[in-house]
Structure formats: structure tokens, C-alpha cells
């Protein structure tokens, strides 16, 4: 390759996984407040699949390349911003980005970078940013989960799910999850979940009522929406909080608004990708303070299901869409 170019996984057209192809792009240049990372590993997330299908456009100004999280080494950047954040050239970092993560080099706001936890590989570090930023922002900030409360995670075997299980348990909460097979339920229990419900063979709302002796749960993390919302409102305890972060079951929902009133419920939701650098920087600080010690102590660990060479990104997406995995799928780059 020519100087100042890089390998990158491009979306050649919208469609099935095989539209992902390895190409050559100009290397990005770190702008003010940014660093340039030589990428060793890139995490794969459900929004990448939606972008590949043409359903989730990057926010204005972001790279058109997919990829929301990377890990690697800082090779250039705004030295003043780096110094203020406690970074220097050569530091190993992981970063949350708004796009461009499927590439051998990636520019990232320095405030969205975190040090690779002690003892972590690049693959482990690349599995952290998207799910940990998302779970912290939605379960702990928006959902205000407290020690002693009960959390219901819809999709406990997903990357988001396995992160939510571990963080909520570390926080002192009881965790109930749903998953699509008995094997996935077992995986979630091994990760620390207290109860796992196979939503294909059991009514999760009835099971929640049984498990909680009719009291309900305090917080629900929902990636489904659609018809789930009505049952989730029934599952919530008084003053419960429903946090919607994806709409895999559809954007429309009908539910008993009277229950919302009588039980003083909060129904909320958010998307992280279009939020400001300042918003994401505040989450990064909270993670560094509250979660990074848990990672370095081994109390919380990323659950890596499989690694793929970046040239095999199409295979990685096919696996993601099959939903056969529990935990994270990661691409690796030769460095």
C-alpha cells in the first residue's frame, strides 16, 4: 500500500454480509481534540449490521465505514488534548467512535478513549467501549439501578446483555435475563445472572411475576420494544423504569397507560451514537472511576465468543445475524 493509506472494511452496497469487502482508504488525520489509533482489534455490534443494511446512517461528520469501537496504540494526535487526558504517544487505548472502526487506523476523540485495562489483550479491550458505554448510560444513569434492586435484561446473551449482567451483579443487584435457548440461558447463569428465562418456551412476564413473587422488577433494559412494551409495563414494580435502547421488535407499541399512572412508571430510551463528545466523555469518566477497577480486579470480564480476521468481516456479520453467539464478536488486524 502507498504511504498514508490503510486497509478498511467497506460497505460496497446495502445488503447481506457479503457486501462487506476489504479496501484501501486514505488514513484519517486526527483533528483538534483527537488521536489517531493504529487499530489491533475492532468490536462488532448490532448497529454495524443495521448500517450495512442501510437502516442506520452514520451521524453527520462521521466516517462512512462501520465500526463503533476499537483498541490499539496511539500513533499521533492533539498532544495538548492527550496531555490533559493523561495519554501520550505509544499508549494502548480502547475507544468509542461514531464510525470508522473497521479499519487499520481510526481517529477518535481523546475524551472517548480509555486506557486498556491492566492485563487485557487488544481483543478484550476492543470488546469494551460500545457495550460498557451503553450499559452505564442506560442502566445506571438513565435507569438509576440501585444496589438491592432487580434488573430484567431482554437478550441476556447479547454483547449488551453479558455486560449488563456483570455490571449489575457487581453493583449488588439481582439480575433476571431472557434468552432464546436453554443453552444461552445457561451461559447467562454462568456469567452471574440469578434467573434466566427462555422466551421461546416461556412467557417472560409470567415468569417475572413468579420469580419476584408478584413484586415485579425495578429496571428493564429492552432491545426489543414493539409488543414487548405492554408486558414489560406489567412486569415493573412501583416506581419502575423501562429503558428502551433498540427496536428489534418494531417501533410501535400499545400498553396500559393506566398502569403507568398507578405504578408511577418511567418509560424512557436513548441512542448513544449521535450524542455529543461531551456526553460520551462524561460516561468515559464514570467508567474509568467505577468500572475500570472491576475489570482490572477480574470481577468483571468481557465475554468474547469469537475472533475473526478483519478480511473475514462478512463471516463475522453472518454469525452476528445468526444469533448463535453469546457475548462479543471481534475483528483482528495485523499490526
GROMACS .gro file of C-alpha atoms in nm:
model
  335
    1UNK     CA    1   0.000   0.000   0.000
    2UNK     CA    2   0.102   0.359  -0.052
    3UNK     CA    3   0.204   0.579   0.238
    4UNK     CA    4  -0.082   0.737   0.430
    5UNK     CA    5  -0.327   0.469   0.322
    6UNK     CA    6  -0.487   0.192   0.527
    7UNK     CA    7  -0.690  -0.126   0.496
    8UNK     CA    8  -1.058  -0.082   0.569
    9UNK     CA    9  -1.374  -0.292   0.555
   10UNK     CA   10  -1.614  -0.109   0.325
   11UNK     CA   11  -1.988  -0.143   0.271
   12UNK     CA   12  -1.990  -0.174  -0.109
   13UNK     CA   13  -2.370  -0.161  -0.126
   14UNK     CA   14  -2.654  -0.219   0.118
   15UNK     CA   15  -2.743  -0.581   0.170
   16UNK     CA   16  -2.630  -0.919   0.301
   17UNK     CA   17  -2.296  -0.976   0.480
   18UNK     CA   18  -2.108  -1.036   0.154
   19UNK     CA   19  -2.136  -0.666   0.065
   20UNK     CA   20  -1.853  -0.612   0.315
   21UNK     CA   21  -1.522  -0.603   0.128
   22UNK     CA   22  -1.166  -0.517   0.225
   23UNK     CA   23  -1.050  -0.199   0.053
   24UNK     CA   24  -0.787   0.071   0.076
   25UNK     CA   25  -0.869   0.415   0.210
   26UNK     CA   26  -0.669   0.729   0.291
   27UNK     CA   27  -0.551   0.720   0.650
   28UNK     CA   28  -0.759   0.957   0.867
   29UNK     CA   29  -0.593   1.261   1.018
   30UNK     CA   30  -0.653   1.334   1.385
   31UNK     CA   31  -0.828   1.670   1.421
   32UNK     CA   32  -0.817   1.901   1.721
   33UNK     CA   33  -0.905   1.704   2.033
   34UNK     CA   34  -0.849   1.370   1.859
   35UNK     CA   35  -0.593   1.091   1.847
   36UNK     CA   36  -0.501   0.852   1.568
   37UNK     CA   37  -0.506   0.489   1.677
   38UNK     CA   38  -0.328   0.206   1.498
   39UNK     CA   39  -0.603  -0.049   1.536
   40UNK     CA   40  -0.530  -0.401   1.660
   41UNK     CA   41  -0.891  -0.510   1.712
   42UNK     CA   42  -1.241  -0.382   1.633
   43UNK     CA   43  -1.560  -0.482   1.811
   44UNK     CA   44  -1.870  -0.582   1.614
   45UNK     CA   45  -2.211  -0.457   1.725
   46UNK     CA   46  -2.571  -0.484   1.609
   47UNK     CA   47  -2.575  -0.121   1.479
   48UNK     CA   48  -2.299  -0.222   1.233
   49UNK     CA   49  -2.538  -0.479   1.085
   50UNK     CA   50  -2.814  -0.219   1.060
   51UNK     CA   51  -2.574   0.024   0.887
   52UNK     CA   52  -2.471  -0.247   0.639
   53UNK     CA   53  -2.837  -0.299   0.553
   54UNK     CA   54  -2.894   0.074   0.504
   55UNK     CA   55  -3.105   0.122   0.817
   56UNK     CA   56  -2.865   0.320   1.038
   57UNK     CA   57  -2.677   0.605   0.872
   58UNK     CA   58  -2.366   0.747   1.043
   59UNK     CA   59  -2.419   1.083   1.212
   60UNK     CA   60  -2.308   1.393   1.019
   61UNK     CA   61  -1.930   1.421   1.000
   62UNK     CA   62  -1.864   1.058   1.096
   63UNK     CA   63  -1.683   0.808   0.874
   64UNK     CA   64  -1.899   0.603   0.641
   65UNK     CA   65  -1.704   0.294   0.746
   66UNK     CA   66  -1.880   0.073   1.003
   67UNK     CA   67  -1.735   0.010   1.347
   68UNK     CA   68  -1.808   0.179   1.679
   69UNK     CA   69  -1.523   0.053   1.899
   70UNK     CA   70  -1.152  -0.014   1.860
   71UNK     CA   71  -0.842  -0.097   2.060
   72UNK     CA   72  -0.483  -0.025   1.967
   73UNK     CA   73  -0.195   0.218   2.009
   74UNK     CA   74  -0.194   0.599   1.985
   75UNK     CA   75   0.039   0.692   1.698
   76UNK     CA   76  -0.047   1.062   1.650
   77UNK     CA   77  -0.285   1.329   1.768
   78UNK     CA   78  -0.351   1.652   1.954
   79UNK     CA   79  -0.071   1.642   2.210
   80UNK     CA   80  -0.228   1.910   2.431
   81UNK     CA   81  -0.555   1.718   2.447
   82UNK     CA   82  -0.366   1.395   2.508
   83UNK     CA   83  -0.170   1.551   2.792
   84UNK     CA   84  -0.485   1.685   2.953
   85UNK     CA   85  -0.640   1.339   2.937
   86UNK     CA   86  -0.328   1.167   3.070
   87UNK     CA   87  -0.232   0.997   2.743
   88UNK     CA   88   0.086   1.003   2.533
   89UNK     CA   89   0.208   0.858   2.206
   90UNK     CA   90   0.250   0.483   2.229
   91UNK     CA   91  -0.021   0.431   2.491
   92UNK     CA   92  -0.257   0.136   2.445
   93UNK     CA   93  -0.618   0.254   2.447
   94UNK     CA   94  -0.968   0.146   2.358
   95UNK     CA   95  -1.211   0.399   2.217
   96UNK     CA   96  -1.576   0.457   2.135
   97UNK     CA   97  -1.618   0.610   1.789
   98UNK     CA   98  -1.916   0.721   1.579
   99UNK     CA   99  -1.787   0.522   1.280
  100UNK     CA  100  -1.466   0.414   1.110
  101UNK     CA  101  -1.376   0.133   1.348
  102UNK     CA  102  -1.343  -0.136   1.078
  103UNK     CA  103  -1.004  -0.004   0.965
  104UNK     CA  104  -0.637  -0.046   1.048
  105UNK     CA  105  -0.623   0.317   1.162
  106UNK     CA  106  -0.901   0.516   1.328
  107UNK     CA  107  -0.932   0.873   1.456
  108UNK     CA  108  -1.110   0.909   1.790
  109UNK     CA  109  -1.190   1.195   2.027
  110UNK     CA  110  -0.934   1.170   2.305
  111UNK     CA  111  -1.213   1.213   2.560
  112UNK     CA  112  -1.376   0.892   2.430
  113UNK     CA  113  -1.057   0.692   2.485
  114UNK     CA  114  -0.986   0.481   2.791
  115UNK     CA  115  -0.665   0.302   2.886
  116UNK     CA  116  -0.654  -0.068   2.809
  117UNK     CA  117  -0.717  -0.231   3.150
  118UNK     CA  118  -0.409  -0.390   3.302
  119UNK     CA  119  -0.361  -0.745   3.178
  120UNK     CA  120  -0.611  -0.713   2.892
  121UNK     CA  121  -0.541  -0.816   2.535
  122UNK     CA  122  -0.636  -0.589   2.245
  123UNK     CA  123  -0.925  -0.823   2.161
  124UNK     CA  124  -1.060  -0.799   2.516
  125UNK     CA  125  -1.019  -0.421   2.517
  126UNK     CA  126  -1.197  -0.382   2.181
  127UNK     CA  127  -1.498  -0.562   2.328
  128UNK     CA  128  -1.547  -0.295   2.595
  129UNK     CA  129  -1.642   0.053   2.470
  130UNK     CA  130  -1.976   0.020   2.289
  131UNK     CA  131  -2.145  -0.213   2.535
  132UNK     CA  132  -1.997  -0.064   2.851
  133UNK     CA  133  -2.077   0.295   2.749
  134UNK     CA  134  -2.430   0.186   2.652
  135UNK     CA  135  -2.499  -0.013   2.968
  136UNK     CA  136  -2.360   0.252   3.200
  137UNK     CA  137  -2.557   0.530   3.032
  138UNK     CA  138  -2.886   0.340   3.022
  139UNK     CA  139  -2.891   0.106   3.322
  140UNK     CA  140  -2.711   0.324   3.575
  141UNK     CA  141  -2.760   0.684   3.458
  142UNK     CA  142  -3.100   0.672   3.285
  143UNK     CA  143  -3.236   0.364   3.467
  144UNK     CA  144  -3.082   0.462   3.802
  145UNK     CA  145  -3.033   0.099   3.909
  146UNK     CA  146  -2.956   0.078   4.282
  147UNK     CA  147  -2.795  -0.196   4.493
  148UNK     CA  148  -3.064  -0.437   4.609
  149UNK     CA  149  -3.293  -0.370   4.313
  150UNK     CA  150  -3.384  -0.617   4.040
  151UNK     CA  151  -3.291  -0.572   3.673
  152UNK     CA  152  -3.455  -0.755   3.381
  153UNK     CA  153  -3.233  -0.774   3.071
  154UNK     CA  154  -3.404  -0.863   2.744
  155UNK     CA  155  -3.147  -1.051   2.535
  156UNK     CA  156  -2.906  -1.154   2.807
  157UNK     CA  157  -2.671  -1.338   2.571
  158UNK     CA  158  -2.602  -1.034   2.351
  159UNK     CA  159  -2.294  -0.818   2.390
  160UNK     CA  160  -2.506  -0.563   2.575
  161UNK     CA  161  -2.667  -0.838   2.781
  162UNK     CA  162  -2.349  -1.004   2.908
  163UNK     CA  163  -2.215  -0.663   3.007
  164UNK     CA  164  -2.536  -0.567   3.186
  165UNK     CA  165  -2.540  -0.895   3.379
  166UNK     CA  166  -2.189  -0.850   3.513
  167UNK     CA  167  -2.211  -0.480   3.594
  168UNK     CA  168  -2.549  -0.511   3.764
  169UNK     CA  169  -2.426  -0.803   3.975
  170UNK     CA  170  -2.113  -0.609   4.069
  171UNK     CA  171  -2.346  -0.323   4.168
  172UNK     CA  172  -2.534  -0.551   4.407
  173UNK     CA  173  -2.850  -0.602   4.201
  174UNK     CA  174  -3.049  -0.916   4.129
  175UNK     CA  175  -3.047  -0.996   3.757
  176UNK     CA  176  -3.314  -1.174   3.551
  177UNK     CA  177  -3.248  -1.229   3.180
  178UNK     CA  178  -3.432  -1.357   2.877
  179UNK     CA  179  -3.257  -1.556   2.606
  180UNK     CA  180  -3.361  -1.761   2.303
  181UNK     CA  181  -3.242  -2.108   2.402
  182UNK     CA  182  -3.173  -2.319   2.708
  183UNK     CA  183  -2.802  -2.316   2.619
  184UNK     CA  184  -2.797  -1.937   2.612
  185UNK     CA  185  -2.984  -1.926   2.942
  186UNK     CA  186  -2.714  -2.149   3.090
  187UNK     CA  187  -2.446  -1.916   2.952
  188UNK     CA  188  -2.613  -1.620   3.121
  189UNK     CA  189  -2.637  -1.803   3.453
  190UNK     CA  190  -2.265  -1.884   3.431
  191UNK     CA  191  -2.195  -1.514   3.381
  192UNK     CA  192  -2.377  -1.436   3.704
  193UNK     CA  193  -2.744  -1.392   3.620
  194UNK     CA  194  -2.972  -1.505   3.903
  195UNK     CA  195  -3.253  -1.625   3.677
  196UNK     CA  196  -3.276  -1.695   3.304
  197UNK     CA  197  -3.599  -1.725   3.103
  198UNK     CA  198  -3.616  -1.895   2.763
  199UNK     CA  199  -3.853  -1.654   2.588
  200UNK     CA  200  -3.926  -1.907   2.314
  201UNK     CA  201  -4.074  -2.162   2.555
  202UNK     CA  202  -4.183  -1.945   2.849
  203UNK     CA  203  -4.392  -1.631   2.897
  204UNK     CA  204  -4.134  -1.390   3.036
  205UNK     CA  205  -4.397  -1.171   3.202
  206UNK     CA  206  -4.548  -1.466   3.390
  207UNK     CA  207  -4.202  -1.590   3.486
  208UNK     CA  208  -4.101  -1.249   3.619
  209UNK     CA  209  -4.411  -1.240   3.836
  210UNK     CA  210  -4.333  -1.589   3.963
  211UNK     CA  211  -3.966  -1.516   4.033
  212UNK     CA  212  -4.039  -1.189   4.212
  213UNK     CA  213  -4.344  -1.325   4.398
  214UNK     CA  214  -4.560  -1.070   4.222
  215UNK     CA  215  -4.349  -0.768   4.318
  216UNK     CA  216  -4.204  -0.707   3.972
  217UNK     CA  217  -3.865  -0.568   3.871
  218UNK     CA  218  -3.724  -0.220   3.923
  219UNK     CA  219  -3.546  -0.167   3.591
  220UNK     CA  220  -3.584  -0.327   3.247
  221UNK     CA  221  -3.321  -0.295   2.973
  222UNK     CA  222  -3.510  -0.356   2.649
  223UNK     CA  223  -3.367  -0.406   2.299
  224UNK     CA  224  -3.694  -0.533   2.150
  225UNK     CA  225  -3.973  -0.276   2.206
  226UNK     CA  226  -4.280  -0.347   1.990
  227UNK     CA  227  -4.518  -0.591   2.155
  228UNK     CA  228  -4.281  -0.639   2.448
  229UNK     CA  229  -4.360  -0.298   2.595
  230UNK     CA  230  -4.710  -0.391   2.712
  231UNK     CA  231  -4.581  -0.695   2.902
  232UNK     CA  232  -4.285  -0.500   3.038
  233UNK     CA  233  -4.517  -0.240   3.189
  234UNK     CA  234  -4.688  -0.529   3.368
  235UNK     CA  235  -4.350  -0.660   3.489
  236UNK     CA  236  -4.240  -0.336   3.654
  237UNK     CA  237  -4.265  -0.275   4.027
  238UNK     CA  238  -4.400   0.059   4.154
  239UNK     CA  239  -4.164   0.342   4.051
  240UNK     CA  240  -4.004   0.104   3.798
  241UNK     CA  241  -3.807   0.223   3.496
  242UNK     CA  242  -3.824   0.081   3.144
  243UNK     CA  243  -3.526   0.179   2.928
  244UNK     CA  244  -3.553   0.105   2.555
  245UNK     CA  245  -3.226   0.102   2.358
  246UNK     CA  246  -3.329  -0.074   2.034
  247UNK     CA  247  -3.645  -0.161   1.845
  248UNK     CA  248  -3.580  -0.508   1.703
  249UNK     CA  249  -3.948  -0.592   1.758
  250UNK     CA  250  -4.080  -0.277   1.592
  251UNK     CA  251  -4.128   0.089   1.675
  252UNK     CA  252  -4.498   0.079   1.762
  253UNK     CA  253  -4.634  -0.039   2.096
  254UNK     CA  254  -4.967  -0.040   2.279
  255UNK     CA  255  -4.969  -0.064   2.657
  256UNK     CA  256  -5.186   0.005   2.958
  257UNK     CA  257  -5.122   0.372   3.035
  258UNK     CA  258  -5.330   0.333   3.349
  259UNK     CA  259  -5.064   0.100   3.490
  260UNK     CA  260  -4.801   0.363   3.416
  261UNK     CA  261  -5.001   0.613   3.620
  262UNK     CA  262  -5.091   0.386   3.908
  263UNK     CA  263  -4.741   0.242   3.945
  264UNK     CA  264  -4.564   0.575   3.875
  265UNK     CA  265  -4.356   0.419   3.599
  266UNK     CA  266  -4.092   0.579   3.381
  267UNK     CA  267  -4.068   0.474   3.014
  268UNK     CA  268  -3.755   0.615   2.855
  269UNK     CA  269  -3.491   0.533   2.597
  270UNK     CA  270  -3.185   0.658   2.417
  271UNK     CA  271  -2.938   0.607   2.135
  272UNK     CA  272  -2.571   0.670   2.200
  273UNK     CA  273  -2.414   0.711   1.857
  274UNK     CA  274  -2.537   1.065   1.774
  275UNK     CA  275  -2.470   1.210   2.120
  276UNK     CA  276  -2.202   1.477   2.169
  277UNK     CA  277  -1.838   1.416   2.257
  278UNK     CA  278  -1.902   1.592   2.588
  279UNK     CA  279  -2.183   1.350   2.673
  280UNK     CA  280  -1.971   1.048   2.588
  281UNK     CA  281  -1.674   1.196   2.774
  282UNK     CA  282  -1.880   1.208   3.093
  283UNK     CA  283  -1.963   0.839   3.052
  284UNK     CA  284  -1.595   0.761   2.993
  285UNK     CA  285  -1.504   0.933   3.319
  286UNK     CA  286  -1.772   0.739   3.506
  287UNK     CA  287  -1.647   0.412   3.358
  288UNK     CA  288  -1.287   0.487   3.446
  289UNK     CA  289  -1.389   0.566   3.803
  290UNK     CA  290  -1.648   0.295   3.866
  291UNK     CA  291  -1.590   0.011   3.621
  292UNK     CA  292  -1.222   0.000   3.524
  293UNK     CA  293  -1.123  -0.112   3.876
  294UNK     CA  294  -1.372  -0.401   3.842
  295UNK     CA  295  -1.214  -0.501   3.510
  296UNK     CA  296  -0.859  -0.485   3.643
  297UNK     CA  297  -0.953  -0.687   3.951
  298UNK     CA  298  -1.115  -0.956   3.735
  299UNK     CA  299  -1.457  -0.909   3.892
  300UNK     CA  300  -1.596  -0.811   3.550
  301UNK     CA  301  -1.461  -0.954   3.224
  302UNK     CA  302  -1.566  -0.916   2.861
  303UNK     CA  303  -1.723  -1.231   2.721
  304UNK     CA  304  -1.557  -1.297   2.383
  305UNK     CA  305  -1.739  -1.550   2.169
  306UNK     CA  306  -1.517  -1.550   1.861
  307UNK     CA  307  -1.243  -1.357   1.681
  308UNK     CA  308  -1.224  -1.312   1.302
  309UNK     CA  309  -0.951  -1.169   1.085
  310UNK     CA  310  -1.070  -0.835   0.953
  311UNK     CA  311  -1.069  -0.977   0.599
  312UNK     CA  312  -1.344  -1.214   0.716
  313UNK     CA  313  -1.578  -0.941   0.836
  314UNK     CA  314  -1.860  -1.085   0.622
  315UNK     CA  315  -1.838  -1.413   0.812
  316UNK     CA  316  -1.841  -1.223   1.140
  317UNK     CA  317  -2.158  -1.039   1.038
  318UNK     CA  318  -2.323  -1.363   0.932
  319UNK     CA  319  -2.253  -1.502   1.278
  320UNK     CA  320  -2.390  -1.187   1.442
  321UNK     CA  321  -2.711  -1.217   1.241
  322UNK     CA  322  -2.747  -1.587   1.321
  323UNK     CA  323  -2.775  -1.500   1.692
  324UNK     CA  324  -2.596  -1.824   1.775
  325UNK     CA  325  -2.336  -1.644   1.985
  326UNK     CA  326  -2.320  -1.545   2.348
  327UNK     CA  327  -2.109  -1.235   2.405
  328UNK     CA  328  -1.889  -1.034   2.174
  329UNK     CA  329  -1.754  -1.090   1.823
  330UNK     CA  330  -1.426  -0.911   1.743
  331UNK     CA  331  -1.222  -0.841   1.428
  332UNK     CA  332  -0.842  -0.850   1.447
  333UNK     CA  333  -0.591  -0.653   1.237
  334UNK     CA  334  -0.228  -0.731   1.169
  335UNK     CA  335  -0.014  -0.470   1.346
   0.00000   0.00000   0.00000
